[in-house]
CSV table of C-alpha atoms in Angstrom, one decimal:
chain,number,residue,atom,x,y,z
V,1,MET,CA,89.9,64.0,72.4
V,2,THR,CA,92.7,64.6,71.0
V,3,GLY,CA,95.3,67.3,72.4
V,4,GLN,CA,98.6,69.1,71.3
V,5,PRO,CA,101.7,66.7,72.8
V,6,ALA,CA,102.9,68.8,75.9
V,7,SER,CA,106.2,71.0,75.4
V,8,ARG,CA,108.8,69.3,76.5
V,9,ASP,CA,110.9,72.6,76.4
V,10,PRO,CA,111.5,74.2,80.1
V,11,PRO,CA,109.5,77.1,81.3
V,12,ARG,CA,111.2,80.4,80.3
V,13,ASP,CA,112.4,82.4,83.1
V,14,PRO,CA,110.6,86.2,83.0
V,15,ALA,CA,114.1,87.3,82.0
V,16,SER,CA,114.7,85.3,79.5
V,17,ARG,CA,116.5,86.5,76.5
V,18,ARG,CA,116.0,84.9,72.7
V,19,VAL,CA,119.0,86.0,70.7
V,20,VAL,CA,119.1,84.9,66.6
V,21,MET,CA,121.5,84.8,65.2
V,22,PRO,CA,122.0,84.1,61.0
V,23,LEU,CA,124.1,81.0,60.1
V,24,ARG,CA,124.8,83.2,56.7
V,25,ARG,CA,126.1,86.5,56.7
V,26,SER,CA,123.2,88.9,55.2
V,27,ALA,CA,123.7,92.5,53.9
V,28,THR,CA,122.2,93.7,57.1
V,29,GLY,CA,125.4,93.7,58.6
V,30,MET,CA,123.6,92.1,61.8
V,31,ALA,CA,127.0,89.8,63.0
V,32,PRO,CA,127.1,88.0,66.0
V,33,ALA,CA,127.9,90.2,68.9
V,34,LEU,CA,131.6,91.7,69.4
V,35,ASP,CA,133.6,92.6,71.8
V,36,ASP,CA,134.1,96.1,72.5
V,37,GLY,CA,137.9,95.9,71.1
V,38,THR,CA,136.7,94.1,68.0
V,39,HIS,CA,134.1,96.9,67.9
V,40,VAL,CA,136.2,100.1,68.0
V,41,LEU,CA,138.9,98.5,65.6
V,42,ALA,CA,135.5,97.9,63.3
V,43,LYS,CA,134.5,101.6,63.3
V,44,LEU,CA,138.1,102.5,62.6
V,45,ALA,CA,138.3,100.2,59.5
V,46,PHE,CA,135.5,102.3,58.0
V,47,ALA,CA,136.4,105.4,58.9
V,48,ALA,CA,140.1,105.0,57.4
V,49,THR,CA,139.0,103.0,53.9
V,50,LEU,CA,135.6,105.3,53.4
V,51,PRO,CA,137.8,108.0,51.2
V,52,PHE,CA,139.3,105.8,49.2
V,53,PHE,CA,135.8,104.1,48.5
V,54,ALA,CA,134.9,107.3,47.8
V,55,GLN,CA,137.2,108.3,45.3
V,56,VAL,CA,138.7,111.0,47.7
V,57,PHE,CA,142.3,110.6,46.6
V,58,TYR,CA,141.9,108.9,42.9
V,59,TYR,CA,142.9,111.5,40.9
V,60,LEU,CA,145.3,114.0,43.2
V,61,ASN,CA,148.5,112.9,41.0
V,62,GLU,CA,150.3,115.2,43.3
V,63,TYR,CA,150.3,112.9,46.4
V,64,PRO,CA,151.6,109.5,45.3
V,65,ALA,CA,151.1,107.6,47.9
V,66,PRO,CA,148.0,108.1,48.7
V,67,TYR,CA,147.1,108.0,45.1
V,68,LEU,CA,148.6,105.4,43.6
V,69,LEU,CA,146.9,103.3,46.6
V,70,SER,CA,143.6,104.8,45.6
V,71,LYS,CA,144.2,103.3,42.2
V,72,ALA,CA,144.8,100.0,43.7
V,73,TRP,CA,142.0,100.1,45.3
V,74,PRO,CA,139.5,98.2,43.4
V,75,PHE,CA,141.3,95.5,42.9
V,76,LEU,CA,142.7,95.1,46.7
V,77,THR,CA,138.8,94.8,47.3
V,78,LEU,CA,137.7,93.0,44.9
V,79,PRO,CA,137.2,89.9,46.8
V,80,LEU,CA,135.2,92.3,48.7
V,81,ALA,CA,133.3,93.2,45.5
V,82,LEU,CA,132.7,89.4,44.7
V,83,TYR,CA,131.4,88.1,47.8
V,84,GLY,CA,128.8,91.4,47.3
V,85,MET,CA,128.0,90.5,44.1
V,86,ILE,CA,127.1,86.2,45.0
V,87,ARG,CA,126.3,86.4,48.6
V,88,LEU,CA,123.9,90.1,49.0
V,89,LYS,CA,120.7,90.7,47.4
V,90,LEU,CA,121.3,94.3,46.7
V,91,PRO,CA,118.8,96.4,45.2
V,92,VAL,CA,120.1,97.7,41.7
V,93,GLY,CA,123.0,95.1,41.9
V,94,ARG,CA,122.3,94.1,38.2
V,95,MET,CA,122.5,97.4,36.5
V,96,PHE,CA,125.5,97.9,38.5
V,97,MET,CA,127.1,94.6,36.6
V,98,VAL,CA,126.0,95.8,33.5
V,99,VAL,CA,126.6,99.0,33.6
V,100,LEU,CA,130.2,97.4,34.7
V,101,ALA,CA,130.6,94.7,32.1
V,102,TYR,CA,129.8,97.6,29.2
V,103,GLY,CA,132.6,99.5,30.6
V,104,LEU,CA,135.3,97.3,31.4
V,105,GLY,CA,134.4,94.6,28.4
V,106,PHE,CA,133.5,96.7,25.0
V,107,THR,CA,134.4,99.9,25.6
V,108,PRO,CA,137.9,99.5,25.5
V,109,LEU,CA,137.6,97.2,22.1
V,110,VAL,CA,135.8,100.5,21.2
V,111,SER,CA,138.8,102.0,21.9
V,112,VAL,CA,141.0,100.2,20.1
V,113,ILE,CA,139.2,100.2,16.9
V,114,GLN,CA,138.1,103.8,16.7
V,115,LEU,CA,141.9,105.2,18.8
V,116,GLY,CA,144.0,102.8,17.9
V,117,ASN,CA,144.5,102.3,21.6
V,118,GLY,CA,147.0,99.6,22.1
V,119,PHE,CA,145.6,96.3,24.1
V,120,LEU,CA,147.6,97.7,27.6
V,121,ASP,CA,146.6,101.6,26.0
V,122,ALA,CA,142.9,99.8,26.0
V,123,LEU,CA,143.1,98.2,29.5
V,124,THR,CA,144.5,101.4,31.3
V,125,THR,CA,141.2,103.4,30.2
V,126,THR,CA,139.0,101.0,32.2
V,127,ILE,CA,140.6,102.6,35.9
V,128,LYS,CA,137.8,104.8,35.8
V,129,ALA,CA,135.0,102.1,35.4
V,130,TRP,CA,136.5,99.9,38.0
V,131,PRO,CA,134.8,102.1,40.9
V,132,PHE,CA,131.6,100.5,40.5
V,133,THR,CA,132.2,97.6,42.2
V,134,TYR,CA,132.7,99.6,45.1
V,135,TYR,CA,129.1,99.5,46.1
V,136,PHE,CA,129.0,95.4,46.2
V,137,SER,CA,133.0,96.0,48.1
V,138,LEU,CA,131.7,98.0,50.6
V,139,SER,CA,128.1,97.3,51.2
V,140,ALA,CA,130.0,93.5,51.9
V,141,LEU,CA,132.8,95.3,54.1
V,142,LEU,CA,129.5,97.1,56.0
V,143,ALA,CA,128.2,93.3,56.3
V,144,LEU,CA,131.3,91.5,57.5
V,145,LEU,CA,132.3,94.7,60.4
V,146,ALA,CA,128.5,95.2,61.2
V,147,VAL,CA,129.5,98.9,61.3
V,148,PRO,CA,126.3,100.5,64.2
V,149,PRO,CA,124.4,102.9,61.8
V,150,GLU,CA,125.5,106.0,65.0
V,151,SER,CA,128.8,105.7,63.6
V,152,ILE,CA,128.2,105.7,59.9
V,153,ARG,CA,127.0,108.7,60.5
V,154,LYS,CA,129.0,110.2,62.7
V,155,ALA,CA,132.4,109.0,60.2
V,156,VAL,CA,130.4,110.4,57.7
V,157,LEU,CA,129.6,114.1,58.2
V,158,GLY,CA,132.7,113.8,60.3
V,159,LEU,CA,134.7,113.6,57.1
V,160,GLY,CA,132.8,116.5,56.1
V,161,ALA,CA,133.4,118.8,59.0
V,162,ALA,CA,137.2,117.7,58.3
V,163,THR,CA,136.9,118.6,54.6
V,164,PHE,CA,135.5,122.5,55.0
V,165,PHE,CA,138.5,122.9,57.7
V,166,LEU,CA,141.0,121.4,55.7
V,167,MET,CA,140.0,123.4,52.9
V,168,VAL,CA,140.4,126.7,55.0
V,169,ILE,CA,143.6,125.6,56.4
V,170,ILE,CA,145.0,124.7,53.0
V,171,TYR,CA,143.7,128.1,51.5
V,172,LEU,CA,145.2,130.3,54.4
V,173,VAL,CA,148.4,128.5,55.0
V,174,ALA,CA,149.6,127.4,51.3
V,175,PRO,CA,152.2,129.6,49.7
V,176,THR,CA,151.1,131.0,45.8
V,177,SER,CA,154.3,128.9,44.3
V,178,TRP,CA,152.3,126.2,45.3
V,179,TYR,CA,149.2,126.4,42.4
V,180,ALA,CA,149.2,125.5,39.1
V,181,ASP,CA,147.6,127.1,36.3
V,182,ASN,CA,147.3,123.8,34.7
V,183,PRO,CA,145.2,121.0,35.9
V,184,ALA,CA,147.8,118.3,34.7
V,185,ASP,CA,150.3,119.7,37.2
V,186,SER,CA,147.6,120.2,40.0
V,187,LYS,CA,144.0,118.9,40.3
V,188,LEU,CA,144.2,120.5,44.2
V,189,LEU,CA,145.8,123.7,44.2
V,190,LEU,CA,144.5,126.3,41.4
V,191,PHE,CA,144.9,129.2,39.7
V,192,ASP,CA,143.4,130.9,37.0
V,193,LEU,CA,142.9,135.1,36.3
V,194,GLU,CA,139.2,134.6,36.4
V,195,ARG,CA,138.8,133.1,39.9
V,196,GLY,CA,142.4,133.6,41.1
V,197,TYR,CA,143.5,131.0,44.1
V,198,ARG,CA,141.1,128.3,44.5
V,199,VAL,CA,141.6,124.6,46.5
V,200,TYR,CA,139.4,121.8,44.9
V,201,MET,CA,139.0,120.0,47.2
V,202,PRO,CA,137.2,116.6,46.8
V,203,MET,CA,133.4,117.6,48.5
V,204,VAL,CA,131.3,114.5,48.6
V,205,PHE,CA,131.5,114.5,52.1
V,206,GLY,CA,131.6,118.3,52.8
V,207,MET,CA,128.2,118.2,50.3
V,208,ILE,CA,126.6,115.3,52.4
V,209,LEU,CA,127.0,117.5,55.4
V,210,VAL,CA,125.5,120.3,53.5
V,211,PHE,CA,122.3,118.4,53.0
V,212,PHE,CA,122.4,116.9,56.6
V,213,LEU,CA,122.7,120.3,57.8
V,214,ALA,CA,119.6,121.5,55.5
V,215,ARG,CA,117.5,118.6,56.4
V,216,ALA,CA,118.2,118.5,60.1
V,217,PHE,CA,117.5,122.4,59.5
V,218,VAL,CA,113.8,121.7,58.8
V,219,LEU,CA,113.0,118.6,60.6
V,220,LYS,CA,114.4,119.9,63.9
V,221,ARG,CA,113.7,123.8,63.5
V,222,ASN,CA,116.7,124.4,64.6
V,223,ILE,CA,118.4,127.3,63.8
V,224,LEU,CA,122.1,126.4,64.2
V,225,TYR,CA,121.7,123.7,61.5
V,226,GLY,CA,120.6,127.3,59.1
V,227,LEU,CA,123.8,128.9,60.0
V,228,GLY,CA,125.6,125.9,59.7
V,229,VAL,CA,124.7,125.3,55.7
V,230,ALA,CA,125.4,129.0,55.7
V,231,LEU,CA,128.8,128.8,56.6
V,232,ALA,CA,129.5,125.6,54.5
V,233,PHE,CA,128.6,128.2,51.5
V,234,ALA,CA,130.7,130.6,52.3
V,235,PRO,CA,134.1,128.5,52.0
V,236,MET,CA,133.1,126.7,49.1
V,237,LEU,CA,132.1,130.4,47.2
V,238,LEU,CA,135.4,132.2,48.1
V,239,ILE,CA,137.7,129.1,48.5
V,240,TYR,CA,136.2,126.4,46.4
V,241,LYS,CA,134.4,128.5,43.4
V,242,GLN,CA,133.2,125.1,41.4
V,243,ARG,CA,130.1,127.3,40.0
V,244,ALA,CA,128.6,124.5,38.7
V,245,ALA,CA,129.0,122.4,41.6
V,246,ILE,CA,127.8,124.9,43.6
V,247,ALA,CA,124.3,125.6,41.8
V,248,ALA,CA,124.0,122.3,41.6
V,249,ALA,CA,124.7,121.8,45.4
V,250,LEU,CA,121.5,125.1,45.6
V,251,VAL,CA,119.1,123.5,44.1
V,252,VAL,CA,119.3,119.8,45.8
V,253,VAL,CA,119.7,121.8,49.5
V,254,ALA,CA,116.2,123.4,48.4
V,255,PHE,CA,114.8,120.6,47.6
V,256,GLY,CA,115.4,119.2,50.3
V,257,MET,CA,114.2,121.7,52.5
V,258,ALA,CA,111.1,121.7,50.5
V,259,MET,CA,110.6,118.0,50.9
V,260,SER,CA,110.9,117.9,54.8
V,261,LEU,CA,108.3,120.4,54.9
V,262,PRO,CA,104.5,119.5,55.9
V,263,GLN,CA,102.8,118.2,52.9
V,264,ARG,CA,100.5,121.7,52.3
V,265,THR,CA,103.5,124.1,52.9
V,266,ARG,CA,105.4,121.6,50.9
V,267,ARG,CA,103.6,122.0,47.5
V,268,ILE,CA,103.1,126.1,48.3
V,269,VAL,CA,107.4,126.0,48.4
V,270,ILE,CA,107.3,123.8,45.2
V,271,GLY,CA,105.6,126.3,42.9
V,272,LEU,CA,107.2,129.0,43.6
V,273,GLY,CA,110.5,127.4,43.5
V,274,LEU,CA,109.2,125.7,40.3
V,275,ALA,CA,108.3,130.2,38.9
V,276,ALA,CA,111.7,131.0,40.2
V,277,VAL,CA,113.1,128.2,37.8
V,278,ALA,CA,111.0,129.5,34.9
V,279,VAL,CA,112.4,133.0,35.8
V,280,GLY,CA,116.5,131.5,36.5
V,281,VAL,CA,115.9,130.0,33.1
V,282,PHE,CA,114.7,133.1,31.3
V,283,LEU,CA,117.4,135.3,32.7
V,284,VAL,CA,120.3,132.7,31.9
V,285,GLY,CA,118.8,131.9,27.9
V,286,ARG,CA,119.2,135.9,27.6
V,287,LYS,CA,123.0,136.1,29.2
V,288,LEU,CA,123.8,133.5,26.7
V,289,GLY,CA,122.0,135.5,23.5
V,290,PHE,CA,119.7,132.4,23.1
V,291,LEU,CA,116.5,135.2,23.6
V,292,PRO,CA,115.7,138.2,21.5
V,293,GLY,CA,117.1,141.2,23.6
V,294,GLY,CA,119.5,139.2,25.3
V,295,ALA,CA,123.7,139.7,25.2
V,296,ALA,CA,125.8,138.4,22.2
V,297,PRO,CA,127.3,135.5,22.0
V,298,GLY,CA,130.7,137.1,22.4
V,299,ASP,CA,129.2,138.8,25.6
V,300,ALA,CA,128.1,135.6,27.4
V,301,GLN,CA,131.5,134.2,27.0
V,302,ASP,CA,133.1,136.4,28.9
V,303,ALA,CA,130.2,136.9,31.5
V,304,PHE,CA,130.2,133.3,32.7
V,305,GLY,CA,134.7,133.2,31.9
V,306,ALA,CA,137.0,131.1,29.7
V,307,SER,CA,135.5,127.8,31.2
V,308,LEU,CA,132.6,128.4,29.4
V,309,SER,CA,134.6,129.2,26.4
V,310,VAL,CA,137.3,125.6,26.8
V,311,ARG,CA,134.1,123.6,27.0
V,312,GLN,CA,132.7,124.8,24.2
V,313,ASN,CA,135.9,124.0,22.3
V,314,SER,CA,135.7,120.5,23.4
V,315,SER,CA,132.4,120.2,23.0
V,316,ALA,CA,132.9,121.5,19.0
V,317,LEU,CA,135.8,118.8,19.0
V,318,ALA,CA,133.7,115.9,20.1
V,319,PHE,CA,131.2,116.3,17.9
V,320,ALA,CA,133.5,116.9,14.5
V,321,PHE,CA,135.5,113.3,15.6
V,322,LEU,CA,131.6,111.6,16.2
V,323,GLY,CA,130.7,112.9,12.7
V,324,ASP,CA,128.3,111.9,11.2
V,325,ASP,CA,129.3,108.1,11.7
V,326,PRO,CA,126.5,106.1,13.4
V,327,MET,CA,128.5,103.7,14.7
V,328,ARG,CA,130.5,106.1,16.8
V,329,TRP,CA,127.1,107.5,18.0
V,330,ILE,CA,125.9,104.4,19.4
V,331,PHE,CA,128.9,102.5,20.8
V,332,GLY,CA,131.0,106.1,21.3
V,333,VAL,CA,135.1,105.5,20.6
V,334,GLY,CA,136.5,105.6,24.2
V,335,ALA,CA,139.2,106.9,25.6
V,336,THR,CA,142.6,107.7,26.2
V,337,THR,CA,144.6,108.5,30.0
V,338,ARG,CA,148.1,110.6,30.0
V,339,PHE,CA,149.9,107.4,30.0
V,340,SER,CA,148.7,106.0,26.7
V,341,THR,CA,151.1,106.4,23.4
V,342,VAL,CA,148.6,108.4,21.8
V,343,THR,CA,146.2,110.8,23.8
V,344,LEU,CA,143.0,112.5,22.7
V,345,ASN,CA,144.9,115.9,22.8
V,346,ASP,CA,147.6,114.7,20.2
V,347,ILE,CA,144.7,113.1,17.9
V,348,PHE,CA,142.7,116.8,18.4
V,349,GLY,CA,146.4,118.6,18.2
V,350,ASN,CA,144.5,120.5,21.2
V,351,ASP,CA,145.6,120.0,25.0
V,352,GLN,CA,142.9,122.2,26.0
V,353,PHE,CA,140.4,119.3,25.6
V,354,PHE,CA,138.7,117.9,28.5
V,355,ILE,CA,136.4,115.8,28.4
V,356,ALA,CA,135.3,115.0,32.0
V,357,ASP,CA,133.9,118.4,31.4
V,358,LEU,CA,131.4,117.7,28.7
V,359,GLY,CA,128.7,115.9,31.2
V,360,TRP,CA,127.0,113.5,29.0
V,361,ILE,CA,128.3,114.7,25.9
V,362,GLY,CA,131.8,113.6,27.0
V,363,VAL,CA,129.8,110.3,27.9
V,364,VAL,CA,128.2,109.9,24.4
V,365,PHE,CA,131.7,110.9,23.2
V,366,GLU,CA,133.1,107.9,25.2
V,367,TYR,CA,130.4,105.0,25.7
V,368,GLY,CA,128.1,106.4,22.9
V,369,ILE,CA,124.3,106.9,23.0
V,370,ILE,CA,124.0,102.6,24.6
V,371,GLY,CA,126.7,104.0,27.4
V,372,ALA,CA,124.6,107.1,28.2
V,373,VAL,CA,121.5,105.3,28.7
V,374,LEU,CA,122.7,102.8,30.6
V,375,LEU,CA,124.0,105.4,32.8
V,376,ALA,CA,120.9,107.1,32.8
V,377,VAL,CA,118.9,104.3,33.8
V,378,LEU,CA,121.4,103.8,36.7
V,379,HIS,CA,121.0,107.0,38.2
V,380,VAL,CA,117.9,107.5,37.8
V,381,TRP,CA,116.9,103.6,39.5
V,382,CYS,CA,119.3,104.8,42.6
V,383,PHE,CA,117.5,107.9,42.8
V,384,ALA,CA,114.2,106.1,43.2
V,385,THR,CA,115.3,103.5,45.3
V,386,ALA,CA,117.0,105.9,47.6
V,387,PHE,CA,114.0,107.6,47.6
V,388,ARG,CA,111.7,105.0,48.0
V,389,LEU,CA,113.4,103.8,50.8
V,390,THR,CA,113.9,106.8,52.9
V,391,ARG,CA,110.7,108.5,51.9
V,392,GLY,CA,108.4,109.1,55.1
V,393,LEU,CA,111.6,109.1,57.3
V,394,ASP,CA,112.6,111.7,59.7
V,395,ASP,CA,116.5,110.7,59.6
V,396,PRO,CA,118.4,114.3,58.0
V,397,PHE,CA,121.2,111.6,57.5
V,398,ALA,CA,119.2,108.9,55.7
V,399,LEU,CA,117.8,111.6,53.5
V,400,ALA,CA,120.8,113.0,52.7
V,401,LEU,CA,122.1,110.3,51.2
V,402,CYS,CA,119.5,110.4,49.1
V,403,ASP,CA,119.8,113.8,48.3
V,404,TYR,CA,123.9,113.5,47.2
V,405,VAL,CA,122.3,110.9,44.5
V,406,LEU,CA,120.0,113.6,43.3
V,407,TYR,CA,123.3,115.5,43.6
V,408,LEU,CA,124.7,113.8,41.3
V,409,MET,CA,122.3,113.8,38.5
V,410,VAL,CA,121.6,117.3,38.5
V,411,SER,CA,125.9,117.8,38.6
V,412,SER,CA,125.9,115.7,35.4
V,413,ALA,CA,125.2,118.0,33.1
V,414,VAL,CA,128.3,119.6,33.6
V,415,TYR,CA,130.7,116.7,35.2
V,416,SER,CA,130.5,113.4,33.7
V,417,VAL,CA,128.8,110.7,35.9
V,418,VAL,CA,132.1,108.4,34.8
V,419,PHE,CA,134.7,110.1,36.5
V,420,THR,CA,133.4,109.6,39.9
V,421,PRO,CA,131.2,106.6,40.2
V,422,GLY,CA,132.4,105.3,43.3
V,423,GLU,CA,130.5,108.3,45.0
V,424,LEU,CA,127.2,106.6,43.9
V,425,GLY,CA,128.1,103.3,45.0
V,426,VAL,CA,128.9,104.7,48.3
V,427,VAL,CA,125.8,106.4,49.2
V,428,MET,CA,123.6,103.5,47.3
V,429,ALA,CA,125.6,100.9,50.0
V,430,LEU,CA,124.8,103.0,52.8
V,431,THR,CA,121.8,103.7,51.8
V,432,ILE,CA,121.2,100.5,51.8
V,433,TYR,CA,122.9,99.0,54.6
V,434,LEU,CA,121.0,101.8,56.9
V,435,ASP,CA,117.8,100.8,55.4
V,436,ARG,CA,118.1,97.2,55.9
V,437,ARG,CA,119.7,97.6,59.6
V,438,ARG,CA,116.3,99.8,60.7
V,439,ARG,CA,114.0,96.9,59.4
V,440,ALA,CA,115.6,94.2,61.1
V,441,LEU,CA,115.5,95.6,64.5
V,442,PRO,CA,113.2,94.0,66.8
V,443,PRO,CA,110.2,95.9,67.6
V,444,GLY,CA,110.5,97.8,71.3
V,445,PRO,CA,109.4,95.8,74.6
V,446,PRO,CA,105.7,96.1,76.0
V,447,PRO,CA,105.5,98.7,78.8
V,448,GLY,CA,106.3,97.3,82.1
V,449,GLU,CA,109.5,94.8,80.4
V,450,THR,CA,112.9,94.7,80.2
V,451,ARG,CA,114.3,96.3,77.2
V,452,LEU,CA,116.2,94.3,74.7
V,453,PHE,CA,119.8,94.5,76.8
V,454,PRO,CA,119.1,96.6,79.6
V,455,GLY,CA,123.4,95.8,80.2
V,456,ARG,CA,124.1,93.0,82.8
V,457,ASN,CA,121.6,91.7,84.3
V,458,SER,CA,120.9,87.9,85.6
V,459,GLY,CA,118.7,85.6,83.6
V,460,THR,CA,118.7,83.1,81.0
V,461,ARG,CA,119.6,84.0,76.8
V,462,GLN,CA,118.6,81.4,74.4
V,463,VAL,CA,120.3,81.6,71.6
V,464,THR,CA,118.9,80.4,67.9
V,465,LEU,CA,121.1,79.4,65.0
V,466,GLY,CA,119.8,79.8,61.6
V,467,ARG,CA,116.4,80.2,61.3
V,468,GLY,CA,114.5,79.9,64.6
V,469,ALA,CA,110.8,79.9,62.9
V,470,GLN,CA,112.3,76.6,61.6
V,471,GLY,CA,113.7,74.9,64.6
V,472,ARG,CA,117.5,74.3,63.1
V,473,GLY,CA,120.6,73.9,64.9
V,474,ARG,CA,118.7,75.0,68.0
V,475,ALA,CA,121.4,75.7,71.4
V,476,THR,CA,120.7,77.3,74.7
V,477,ALA,CA,123.8,80.0,76.7
V,478,HIS,CA,123.0,80.5,80.2
V,479,ALA,CA,124.2,83.9,81.4
V,480,GLY,CA,124.6,83.9,85.1
């Protein structure tokens, strides 16, 4: 009778533990254990660099130091991006690279042909597209630093709280002489006759905090989170005053709260929400004069303020320039920067042409129908991926990250998605990293056994390098 050969391994002590250490660093970020000092440095590095990945200072040209560092950030983090592209198998990664190749390689050539840009001017216009690399570079940074998920949550929500705190402080202490009525002079402190003095804060972390509070209010059934949502909208309405962004946030908050409800209640709420949307569309249509019995077009402009008339003027100029040329519609015409020899304002003879506020019209103008389709596919794909990875979770923070992708899609009707692609890269990198960390964690120990890392106790720890199932590179370390 033939039996299995006896194992040569020494008998395992009941207190022994096995830790698998991968030879290759994976996207899960499960790096070898670090000492306390290194963990603190990793957390600080992550928290300090996150605002640059999220493009917080990307357009605040009145603050030269962080502004210039933010502009250089895609190139400083390019080695991380290459590492992420080559070594980390990231979902939607190929689509990010396709969009990046189109924006960096093809559109500058189009601007040379259609707008007469010089070679250096054409390269300068690609500065908007480079932050698409942040999806890869931040994923690589997370993997190399192995930032704990709880530290990520605290950093992002802390930055969100700091956003609202600074917004209020700046509004209270900044003298009126600091405000500008021309966005070219100031991007943070603005003044206009319609909305008065307002602080145009970068709101990426603030919005994530709002979506977190809304999700937590339903999931945890704690009234304090609901009060937090109300308190967050107060400074947005009184200080931030960006109507399109606030309206998009309200839509996403309603969606997030409805999706966090039990299934039967969720269906009722969604039905009521669709009815409310239909009524809202009807009222807005009457307000704009699109429906019988509504206001005249001039009255609609007065109701929605000067920003609507500026967007209407910019849209008219964009459509007139595209004209009936199919090549311009298909491939776009590119763009210029304020440093270009000839700017779009010079071409149109109008200093009130703002392509960033035209939503998808601006995307078609700059990148053509092909570029607009690529960007739309990228955003829908990212949302579908984030929704799939967070479906069924009761983690408000993970769900808030998914909600922010939806927020980018909803607000894209007014704000061009090309101007802040780093925000999409950040939320997707965090979503993928947190999902892989969740799936990499081993299941809890059976009842009666010691937990995975019980602290300082005696026993033997067996460390396996590489894939333990294949028996490669085994080593045993004994802890006293």
